[in-house]
mmCIF file with all atom_site columns, C-alpha atoms in Angstrom:
data_model
loop_
_atom_site.group_PDB
_atom_site.id
_atom_site.type_symbol
_atom_site.label_atom_id
_atom_site.label_alt_id
_atom_site.label_comp_id
_atom_site.label_asym_id
_atom_site.label_entity_id
_atom_site.label_seq_id
_atom_site.pdbx_PDB_ins_code
_atom_site.Cartn_x
_atom_site.Cartn_y
_atom_site.Cartn_z
_atom_site.occupancy
_atom_site.B_iso_or_equiv
_atom_site.pdbx_formal_charge
_atom_site.auth_seq_id
_atom_site.auth_comp_id
_atom_site.auth_asym_id
_atom_site.auth_atom_id
_atom_site.pdbx_PDB_model_num
ATOM 1  C CA . MET A 1 1  ? 0.000  0.000  0.000   1.00 96.00 ? 30  MET A CA 1
ATOM 2  C CA . CYS A 1 2  ? 1.323  3.429  -0.943  1.00 97.00 ? 31  CYS A CA 1
ATOM 3  C CA . ILE A 1 3  ? 2.025  5.608  2.109   1.00 97.00 ? 32  ILE A CA 1
ATOM 4  C CA . ALA A 1 4  ? 0.945  8.713  0.184   1.00 97.00 ? 33  ALA A CA 1
ATOM 5  C CA . THR A 1 5  ? -2.114 7.727  -1.843  1.00 96.00 ? 34  THR A CA 1
ATOM 6  C CA . ARG A 1 6  ? -3.094 4.702  0.260   1.00 96.00 ? 35  ARG A CA 1
ATOM 7  C CA . GLN A 1 7  ? -3.745 2.733  -2.920  1.00 96.00 ? 36  GLN A CA 1
ATOM 8  C CA . ARG A 1 8  ? -3.204 -0.997 -2.861  1.00 97.00 ? 37  ARG A CA 1
ATOM 9  C CA . LEU A 1 9  ? -0.901 -1.818 -5.744  1.00 96.00 ? 38  LEU A CA 1
ATOM 10 C CA . PRO A 1 10 ? 1.372  -4.767 -6.524  1.00 96.00 ? 39  PRO A CA 1
ATOM 11 C CA . ASP A 1 11 ? 4.864  -4.447 -5.050  1.00 92.00 ? 40  ASP A CA 1
ATOM 12 C CA . THR A 1 12 ? 6.242  -4.284 -8.578  1.00 93.00 ? 41  THR A CA 1
ATOM 13 C CA . GLN A 1 13 ? 4.487  -0.919 -9.074  1.00 95.00 ? 42  GLN A CA 1
ATOM 14 C CA . LEU A 1 14 ? 5.754  0.602  -5.815  1.00 97.00 ? 43  LEU A CA 1
ATOM 15 C CA . LEU A 1 15 ? 9.138  1.856  -4.630  1.00 97.00 ? 44  LEU A CA 1
ATOM 16 C CA . ARG A 1 16 ? 10.388 0.623  -1.261  1.00 98.00 ? 45  ARG A CA 1
ATOM 17 C CA . VAL A 1 17 ? 12.133 3.168  0.952   1.00 98.00 ? 46  VAL A CA 1
ATOM 18 C CA . VAL A 1 18 ? 14.018 2.672  4.224   1.00 98.00 ? 47  VAL A CA 1
ATOM 19 C CA . ALA A 1 19 ? 15.627 4.927  6.828   1.00 95.00 ? 48  ALA A CA 1
ATOM 20 C CA . ASP A 1 20 ? 19.378 4.810  7.308   1.00 92.00 ? 49  ASP A CA 1
ATOM 21 C CA . THR A 1 21 ? 21.101 5.333  10.656  1.00 88.00 ? 50  THR A CA 1
ATOM 22 C CA . GLN A 1 22 ? 21.303 9.122  10.160  1.00 88.00 ? 51  GLN A CA 1
ATOM 23 C CA . GLY A 1 23 ? 17.555 9.495  9.576   1.00 85.00 ? 52  GLY A CA 1
ATOM 24 C CA . CYS A 1 24 ? 17.801 9.881  5.811   1.00 94.00 ? 53  CYS A CA 1
ATOM 25 C CA . ILE A 1 25 ? 15.147 8.109  3.789   1.00 97.00 ? 54  ILE A CA 1
ATOM 26 C CA . ILE A 1 26 ? 16.736 6.216  0.920   1.00 97.00 ? 55  ILE A CA 1
ATOM 27 C CA . PRO A 1 27 ? 15.213 4.352  -2.025  1.00 97.00 ? 56  PRO A CA 1
ATOM 28 C CA . ASP A 1 28 ? 15.523 0.575  -2.008  1.00 97.00 ? 57  ASP A CA 1
ATOM 29 C CA . PRO A 1 29 ? 14.694 -0.518 -5.561  1.00 95.00 ? 58  PRO A CA 1
ATOM 30 C CA . GLY A 1 30 ? 16.240 -3.957 -4.977  1.00 95.00 ? 59  GLY A CA 1
ATOM 31 C CA . ARG A 1 31 ? 14.049 -4.468 -1.889  1.00 95.00 ? 60  ARG A CA 1
ATOM 32 C CA . ARG A 1 32 ? 17.008 -5.885 0.030   1.00 96.00 ? 61  ARG A CA 1
ATOM 33 C CA . LEU A 1 33 ? 18.092 -3.231 2.543   1.00 95.00 ? 62  LEU A CA 1
ATOM 34 C CA . PRO A 1 34 ? 17.585 -4.121 6.209   1.00 95.00 ? 63  PRO A CA 1
ATOM 35 C CA . GLY A 1 35 ? 15.082 -2.438 8.460   1.00 91.00 ? 64  GLY A CA 1
ATOM 36 C CA . ARG A 1 36 ? 11.500 -1.315 8.348   1.00 93.00 ? 65  ARG A CA 1
ATOM 37 C CA . GLY A 1 37 ? 10.433 -0.352 4.864   1.00 96.00 ? 66  GLY A CA 1
ATOM 38 C CA . ALA A 1 38 ? 7.622  1.728  3.457   1.00 97.00 ? 67  ALA A CA 1
ATOM 39 C CA . TRP A 1 39 ? 6.140  1.701  -0.030  1.00 98.00 ? 68  TRP A CA 1
ATOM 40 C CA . ILE A 1 40 ? 5.339  4.683  -2.234  1.00 98.00 ? 69  ILE A CA 1
ATOM 41 C CA . THR A 1 41 ? 3.979  5.122  -5.735  1.00 96.00 ? 70  THR A CA 1
ATOM 42 C CA . PRO A 1 42 ? 7.032  6.256  -7.727  1.00 94.00 ? 71  PRO A CA 1
ATOM 43 C CA . ASP A 1 43 ? 5.863  9.634  -9.005  1.00 92.00 ? 72  ASP A CA 1
ATOM 44 C CA . LEU A 1 44 ? 6.461  13.167 -7.820  1.00 94.00 ? 73  LEU A CA 1
ATOM 45 C CA . ALA A 1 45 ? 2.790  13.808 -7.001  1.00 95.00 ? 74  ALA A CA 1
ATOM 46 C CA . ALA A 1 46 ? 2.772  10.908 -4.536  1.00 96.00 ? 75  ALA A CA 1
ATOM 47 C CA . TYR A 1 47 ? 6.115  12.040 -3.132  1.00 96.00 ? 76  TYR A CA 1
ATOM 48 C CA . GLU A 1 48 ? 4.797  15.567 -2.515  1.00 96.00 ? 77  GLU A CA 1
ATOM 49 C CA . LEU A 1 49 ? 1.661  14.178 -0.880  1.00 97.00 ? 78  LEU A CA 1
ATOM 50 C CA . ALA A 1 50 ? 3.736  11.931 1.394   1.00 97.00 ? 79  ALA A CA 1
ATOM 51 C CA . GLU A 1 51 ? 5.891  14.903 2.387   1.00 95.00 ? 80  GLU A CA 1
ATOM 52 C CA . LYS A 1 52 ? 2.828  17.027 3.124   1.00 96.00 ? 81  LYS A CA 1
ATOM 53 C CA . ARG A 1 53 ? 1.264  14.291 5.265   1.00 95.00 ? 82  ARG A CA 1
ATOM 54 C CA . ARG A 1 54 ? 4.576  13.434 6.966   1.00 95.00 ? 83  ARG A CA 1
ATOM 55 C CA . ALA A 1 55 ? 3.929  9.878  5.843   1.00 96.00 ? 84  ALA A CA 1
ATOM 56 C CA . PHE A 1 56 ? 7.591  8.850  5.622   1.00 96.00 ? 85  PHE A CA 1
ATOM 57 C CA . ALA A 1 57 ? 8.298  9.406  9.318   1.00 95.00 ? 86  ALA A CA 1
ATOM 58 C CA . ARG A 1 58 ? 4.988  7.870  10.368  1.00 95.00 ? 87  ARG A CA 1
ATOM 59 C CA . ALA A 1 59 ? 5.355  4.745  8.222   1.00 96.00 ? 88  ALA A CA 1
ATOM 60 C CA . LEU A 1 60 ? 8.956  4.191  9.293   1.00 96.00 ? 89  LEU A CA 1
ATOM 61 C CA . ARG A 1 61 ? 8.183  5.030  12.934  1.00 95.00 ? 90  ARG A CA 1
ATOM 62 C CA . LEU A 1 62 ? 10.687 7.858  13.206  1.00 93.00 ? 91  LEU A CA 1
ATOM 63 C CA . SER A 1 63 ? 10.215 10.674 15.689  1.00 89.00 ? 92  SER A CA 1
ATOM 64 C CA . ALA A 1 64 ? 12.828 13.093 14.339  1.00 86.00 ? 93  ALA A CA 1
ATOM 65 C CA . PRO A 1 65 ? 12.500 15.074 11.094  1.00 87.00 ? 94  PRO A CA 1
ATOM 66 C CA . VAL A 1 66 ? 13.623 13.060 8.079   1.00 92.00 ? 95  VAL A CA 1
ATOM 67 C CA . ASP A 1 67 ? 15.566 13.926 4.938   1.00 94.00 ? 96  ASP A CA 1
ATOM 68 C CA . THR A 1 68 ? 13.793 12.569 1.851   1.00 95.00 ? 97  THR A CA 1
ATOM 69 C CA . GLY A 1 69 ? 15.944 14.256 -0.788  1.00 94.00 ? 98  GLY A CA 1
ATOM 70 C CA . GLN A 1 70 ? 17.409 10.996 -2.080  1.00 96.00 ? 99  GLN A CA 1
ATOM 71 C CA . VAL A 1 71 ? 13.931 9.593  -2.712  1.00 96.00 ? 100 VAL A CA 1
ATOM 72 C CA . ARG A 1 72 ? 12.865 12.695 -4.645  1.00 95.00 ? 101 ARG A CA 1
ATOM 73 C CA . GLU A 1 73 ? 16.042 12.605 -6.713  1.00 95.00 ? 102 GLU A CA 1
ATOM 74 C CA . TYR A 1 74 ? 15.631 8.894  -7.467  1.00 95.00 ? 103 TYR A CA 1
ATOM 75 C CA . ILE A 1 75 ? 11.988 9.300  -8.524  1.00 94.00 ? 104 ILE A CA 1
ATOM 76 C CA . SER A 1 76 ? 12.829 12.331 -10.669 1.00 92.00 ? 105 SER A CA 1
ATOM 77 C CA . LYS A 1 77 ? 15.707 10.658 -12.457 1.00 90.00 ? 106 LYS A CA 1
ATOM 78 C CA . THR A 1 78 ? 14.306 7.162  -12.824 1.00 86.00 ? 107 THR A CA 1
ATOM 79 C CA . PHE A 1 79 ? 10.538 7.267  -13.120 1.00 74.00 ? 108 PHE A CA 1
ATOM 80 C CA . GLU A 1 80 ? 9.671  10.718 -14.455 1.00 62.00 ? 109 GLU A CA 1
ATOM 81 C CA . ILE A 1 81 ? 12.050 10.259 -17.404 1.00 62.00 ? 110 ILE A CA 1
ATOM 82 C CA . VAL A 1 82 ? 10.425 6.909  -18.204 1.00 58.00 ? 111 VAL A CA 1
ATOM 83 C CA . ARG A 1 83 ? 6.954  8.486  -18.152 1.00 57.00 ? 112 ARG A CA 1
ATOM 84 C CA . LYS A 1 84 ? 8.041  11.246 -20.534 1.00 62.00 ? 113 LYS A CA 1
ATOM 85 C CA . THR A 1 85 ? 9.354  8.730  -23.068 1.00 62.00 ? 114 THR A CA 1
ATOM 86 C CA . GLU A 1 86 ? 6.138  6.689  -22.893 1.00 61.00 ? 115 GLU A CA 1
ATOM 87 C CA . HIS A 1 87 ? 3.995  9.611  -24.065 1.00 55.00 ? 116 HIS A CA 1
#
């Protein structure tokens, strides 16, 4: 289930993210990194919604503010480019 849109989608259509030891949220496209993971629809609209709702910290059970810059960068570079070439 996407932490932003709350849609139930297959895992293959979602991006897994995890928190590292410094509180940074990092993408886990291989779905292999240790720790609690959260799933998000890989588009910038879902990312912005998750940021607005503070869904990353809630889903990963973090009390401190989190840095999600790596997730935004990954989505921008990987998925938004793919969507542009599909149209």
